[in-house]
Tab-separated table of C-alpha atoms and ligand atoms in Angstrom:
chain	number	residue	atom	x	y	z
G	980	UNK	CA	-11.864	17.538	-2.776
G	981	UNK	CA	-11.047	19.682	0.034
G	982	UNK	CA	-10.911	19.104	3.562
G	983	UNK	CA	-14.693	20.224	4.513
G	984	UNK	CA	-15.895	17.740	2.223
G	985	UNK	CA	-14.281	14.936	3.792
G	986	UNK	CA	-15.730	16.840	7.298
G	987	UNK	CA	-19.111	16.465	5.627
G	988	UNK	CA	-19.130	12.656	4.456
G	989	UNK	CA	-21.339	10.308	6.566
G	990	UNK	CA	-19.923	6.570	7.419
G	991	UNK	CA	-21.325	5.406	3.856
G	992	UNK	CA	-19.357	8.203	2.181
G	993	UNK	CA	-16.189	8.095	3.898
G	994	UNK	CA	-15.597	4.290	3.516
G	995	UNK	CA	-16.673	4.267	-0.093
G	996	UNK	CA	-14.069	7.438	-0.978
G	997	UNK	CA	-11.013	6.417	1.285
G	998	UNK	CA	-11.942	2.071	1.867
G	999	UNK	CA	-8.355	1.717	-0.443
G	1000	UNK	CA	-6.208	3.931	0.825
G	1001	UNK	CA	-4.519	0.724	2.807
G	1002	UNK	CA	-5.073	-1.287	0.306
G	1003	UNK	CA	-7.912	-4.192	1.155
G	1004	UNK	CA	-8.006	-2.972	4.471
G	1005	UNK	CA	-11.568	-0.685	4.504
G	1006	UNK	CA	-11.756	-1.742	8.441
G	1007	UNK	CA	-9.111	1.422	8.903
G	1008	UNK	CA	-11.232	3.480	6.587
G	1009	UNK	CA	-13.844	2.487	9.395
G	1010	UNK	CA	-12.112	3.191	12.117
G	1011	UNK	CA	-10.894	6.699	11.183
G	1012	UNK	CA	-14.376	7.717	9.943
G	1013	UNK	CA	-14.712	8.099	13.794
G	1014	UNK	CA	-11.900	10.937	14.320
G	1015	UNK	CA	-13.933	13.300	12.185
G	1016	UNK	CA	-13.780	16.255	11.810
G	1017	UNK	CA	-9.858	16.194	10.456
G	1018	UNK	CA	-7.974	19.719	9.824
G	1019	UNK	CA	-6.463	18.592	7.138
G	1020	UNK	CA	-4.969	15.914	4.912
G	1021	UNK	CA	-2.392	15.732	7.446
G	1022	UNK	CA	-4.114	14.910	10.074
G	1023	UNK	CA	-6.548	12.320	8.168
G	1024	UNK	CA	-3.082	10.612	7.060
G	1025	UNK	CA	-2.052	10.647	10.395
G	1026	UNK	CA	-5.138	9.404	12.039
G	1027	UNK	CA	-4.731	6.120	9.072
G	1028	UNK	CA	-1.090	5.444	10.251
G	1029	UNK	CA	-1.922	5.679	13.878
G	1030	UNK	CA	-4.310	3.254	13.482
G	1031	UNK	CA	-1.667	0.662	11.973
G	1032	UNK	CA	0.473	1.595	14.380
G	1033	UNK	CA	-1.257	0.794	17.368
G	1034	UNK	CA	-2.429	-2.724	15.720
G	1035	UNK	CA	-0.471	-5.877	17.545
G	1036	UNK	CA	2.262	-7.197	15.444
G	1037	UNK	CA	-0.363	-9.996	14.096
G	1038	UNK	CA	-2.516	-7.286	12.734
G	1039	UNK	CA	0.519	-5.268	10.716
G	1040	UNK	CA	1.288	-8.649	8.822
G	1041	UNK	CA	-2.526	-9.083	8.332
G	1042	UNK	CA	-2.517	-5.934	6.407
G	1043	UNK	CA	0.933	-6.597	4.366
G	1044	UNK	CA	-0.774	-9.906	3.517
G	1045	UNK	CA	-3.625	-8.046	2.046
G	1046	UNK	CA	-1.542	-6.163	-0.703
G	1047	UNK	CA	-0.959	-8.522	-3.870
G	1048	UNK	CA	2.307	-9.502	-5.423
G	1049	UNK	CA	4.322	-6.974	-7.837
G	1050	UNK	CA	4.076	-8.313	-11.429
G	1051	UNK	CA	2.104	-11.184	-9.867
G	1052	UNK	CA	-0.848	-13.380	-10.535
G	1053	UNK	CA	-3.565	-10.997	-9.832
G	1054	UNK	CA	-1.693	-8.641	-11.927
G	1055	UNK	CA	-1.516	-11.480	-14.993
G	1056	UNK	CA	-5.191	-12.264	-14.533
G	1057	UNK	CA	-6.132	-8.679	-14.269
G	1058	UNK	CA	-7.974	-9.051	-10.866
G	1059	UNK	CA	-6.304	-5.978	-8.875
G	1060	UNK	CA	-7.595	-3.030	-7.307
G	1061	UNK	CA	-7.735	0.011	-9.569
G	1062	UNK	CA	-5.451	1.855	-7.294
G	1063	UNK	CA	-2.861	-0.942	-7.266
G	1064	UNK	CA	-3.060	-1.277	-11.371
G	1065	UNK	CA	-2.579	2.256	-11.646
G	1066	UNK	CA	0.436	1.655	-9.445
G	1067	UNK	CA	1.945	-1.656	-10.653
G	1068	UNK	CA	1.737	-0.286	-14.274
G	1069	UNK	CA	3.108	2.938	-13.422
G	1070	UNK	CA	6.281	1.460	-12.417
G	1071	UNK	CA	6.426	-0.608	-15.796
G	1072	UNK	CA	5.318	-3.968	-13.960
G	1073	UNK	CA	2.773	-4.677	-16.853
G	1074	UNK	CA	5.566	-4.817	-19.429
G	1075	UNK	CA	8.251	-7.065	-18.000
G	1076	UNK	CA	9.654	-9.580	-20.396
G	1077	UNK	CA	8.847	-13.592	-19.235
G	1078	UNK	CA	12.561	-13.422	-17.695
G	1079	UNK	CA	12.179	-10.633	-15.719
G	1080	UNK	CA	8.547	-11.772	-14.104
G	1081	UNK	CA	10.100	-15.342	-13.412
G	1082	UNK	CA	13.278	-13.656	-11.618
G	1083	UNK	CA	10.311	-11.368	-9.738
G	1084	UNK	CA	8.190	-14.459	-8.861
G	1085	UNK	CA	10.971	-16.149	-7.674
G	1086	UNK	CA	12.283	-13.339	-5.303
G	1087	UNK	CA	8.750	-12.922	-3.765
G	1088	UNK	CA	8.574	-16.456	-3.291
G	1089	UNK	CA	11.400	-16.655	-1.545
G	1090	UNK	CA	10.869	-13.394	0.496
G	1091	UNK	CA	7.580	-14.269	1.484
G	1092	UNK	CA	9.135	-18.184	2.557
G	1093	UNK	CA	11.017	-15.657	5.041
G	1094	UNK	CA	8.505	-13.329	6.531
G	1095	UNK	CA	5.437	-15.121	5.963
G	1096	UNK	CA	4.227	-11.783	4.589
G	1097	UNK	CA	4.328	-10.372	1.095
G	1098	UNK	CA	7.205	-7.912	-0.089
G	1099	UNK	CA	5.353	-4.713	0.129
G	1100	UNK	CA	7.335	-1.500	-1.959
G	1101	UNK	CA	5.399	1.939	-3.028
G	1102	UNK	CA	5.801	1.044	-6.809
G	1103	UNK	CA	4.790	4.548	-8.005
G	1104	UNK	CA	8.526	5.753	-6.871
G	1105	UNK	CA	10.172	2.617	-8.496
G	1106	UNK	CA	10.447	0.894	-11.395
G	1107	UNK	CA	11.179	-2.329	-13.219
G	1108	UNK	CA	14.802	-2.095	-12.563
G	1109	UNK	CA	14.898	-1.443	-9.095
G	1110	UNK	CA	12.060	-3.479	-7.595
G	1111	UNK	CA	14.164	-6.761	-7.952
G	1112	UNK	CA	17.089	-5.028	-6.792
G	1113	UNK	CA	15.272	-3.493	-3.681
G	1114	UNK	CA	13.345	-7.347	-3.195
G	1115	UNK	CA	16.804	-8.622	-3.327
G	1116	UNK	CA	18.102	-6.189	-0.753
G	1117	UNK	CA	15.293	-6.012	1.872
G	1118	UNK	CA	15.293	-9.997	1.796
G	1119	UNK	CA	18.568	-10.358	3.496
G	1120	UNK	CA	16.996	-7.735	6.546
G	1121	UNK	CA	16.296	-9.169	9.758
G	1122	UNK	CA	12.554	-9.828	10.235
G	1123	UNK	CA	11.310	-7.124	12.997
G	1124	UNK	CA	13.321	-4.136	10.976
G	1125	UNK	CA	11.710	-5.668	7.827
G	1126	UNK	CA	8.474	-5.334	8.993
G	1127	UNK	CA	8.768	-2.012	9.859
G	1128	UNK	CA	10.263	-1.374	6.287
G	1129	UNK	CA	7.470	-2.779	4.983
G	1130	UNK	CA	4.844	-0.878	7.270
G	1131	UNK	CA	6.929	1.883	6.207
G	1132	UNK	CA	6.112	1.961	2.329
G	1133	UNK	CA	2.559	0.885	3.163
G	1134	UNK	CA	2.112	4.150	4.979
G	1135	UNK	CA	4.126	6.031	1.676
G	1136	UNK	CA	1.335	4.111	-1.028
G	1137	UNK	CA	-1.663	5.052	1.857
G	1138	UNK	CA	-0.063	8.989	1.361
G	1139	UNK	CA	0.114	8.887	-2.347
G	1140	UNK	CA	-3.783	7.231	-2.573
G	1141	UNK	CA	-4.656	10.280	0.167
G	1142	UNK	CA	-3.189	12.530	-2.047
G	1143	UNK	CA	-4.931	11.373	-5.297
G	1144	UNK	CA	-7.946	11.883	-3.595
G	1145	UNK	CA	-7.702	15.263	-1.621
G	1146	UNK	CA	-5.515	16.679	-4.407
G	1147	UNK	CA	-8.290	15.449	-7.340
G	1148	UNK	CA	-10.352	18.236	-8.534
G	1149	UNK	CA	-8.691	20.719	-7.438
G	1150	UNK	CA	-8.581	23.690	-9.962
X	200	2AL	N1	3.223	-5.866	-2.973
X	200	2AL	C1	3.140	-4.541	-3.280
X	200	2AL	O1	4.038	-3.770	-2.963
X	200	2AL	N2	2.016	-4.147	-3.938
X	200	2AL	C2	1.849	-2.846	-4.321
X	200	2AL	N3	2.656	-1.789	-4.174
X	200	2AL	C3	2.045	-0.683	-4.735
X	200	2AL	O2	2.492	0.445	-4.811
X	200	2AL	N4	0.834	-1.048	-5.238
X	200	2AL	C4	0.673	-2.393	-5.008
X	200	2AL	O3	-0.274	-3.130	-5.318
């Protein structure tokens, strides 16, 4: 899909294609729908991450709090997004051993006991091994530079989704 597609796409269009880029959040899809036309997929990605970062500290956890857990319930019950499937198996989530997904669930549990937000990582450049490790880490990290860690690898899943899309079909 190239750039004057995306230029082309009315509300309907736009929301539908890029509503998961944040993932759960289609109000940003919204919202940048209004910036059109975009030069590129640089400036569409940076119109998305403006938009999160202009949103009051309230609305940044909102959207952390709209990603599910990594190797977590919705992942066991098989009610996550396609995107974040995609992503969770990618990085070998969907075949952790009952250890491993207990040590996971109990890291998250206690991270998000912290933060009151869900640890958010761009699983597509991790895997099994080091999402504990980097949960383990990023848990000990005072709360205002952890939420702009986590903010941080929202913004890298929102640039690998954009890419997926503007990079699809492209021969
Ligand atoms: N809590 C999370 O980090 N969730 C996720 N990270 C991804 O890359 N995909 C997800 O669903």
């Amino acid at each position: 899909m190239d750039i004057e597609k995306v230029n082309s796409m009315d509300f309907g269009e736009f929301v539908d294609v890029f509503g998961n880029v944040i993932e759960r959040c289609p109000l940003i899809a919204a919202a940048v729908w209004s910036q059109s036309p975009f030069s590129n997929l640089e400036d569409l990605e940076k119109h998305f991450f403006a938009f999160i970062d202009a949103l009051p500290q309230s609305g940044q956890e909102g959207i952390l709090r709209c990603h599910p857990d990594l190797a977590g319930r919705e992942l066991q019950q098989g009610t996550l997004t396609a995107e974040s499937q995609r992503e969770q198996r990618g990085a070998g989530l969907t075949s952790l051993n009952a250890d491993e997904r207990l040590r996971l669930a109990e890291l998250n549990a206690q991270y998000r006991a912290r933060f009151g937000f869900p640890f958010v990582l761009a699983a597509r450049l991790s895997d099994r091994a080091a999402v504990p490790r980097e949960l383990a880490r990023r848990l000990h990290c005072p709360p205002a530079q952890e939420l702009r860690t986590a903010l941080g690898e929202v913004k890298k899943i929102g640039h690998l989704r954009l890419a997926d899309l503007l990079g699809a079909e492209q021969t």
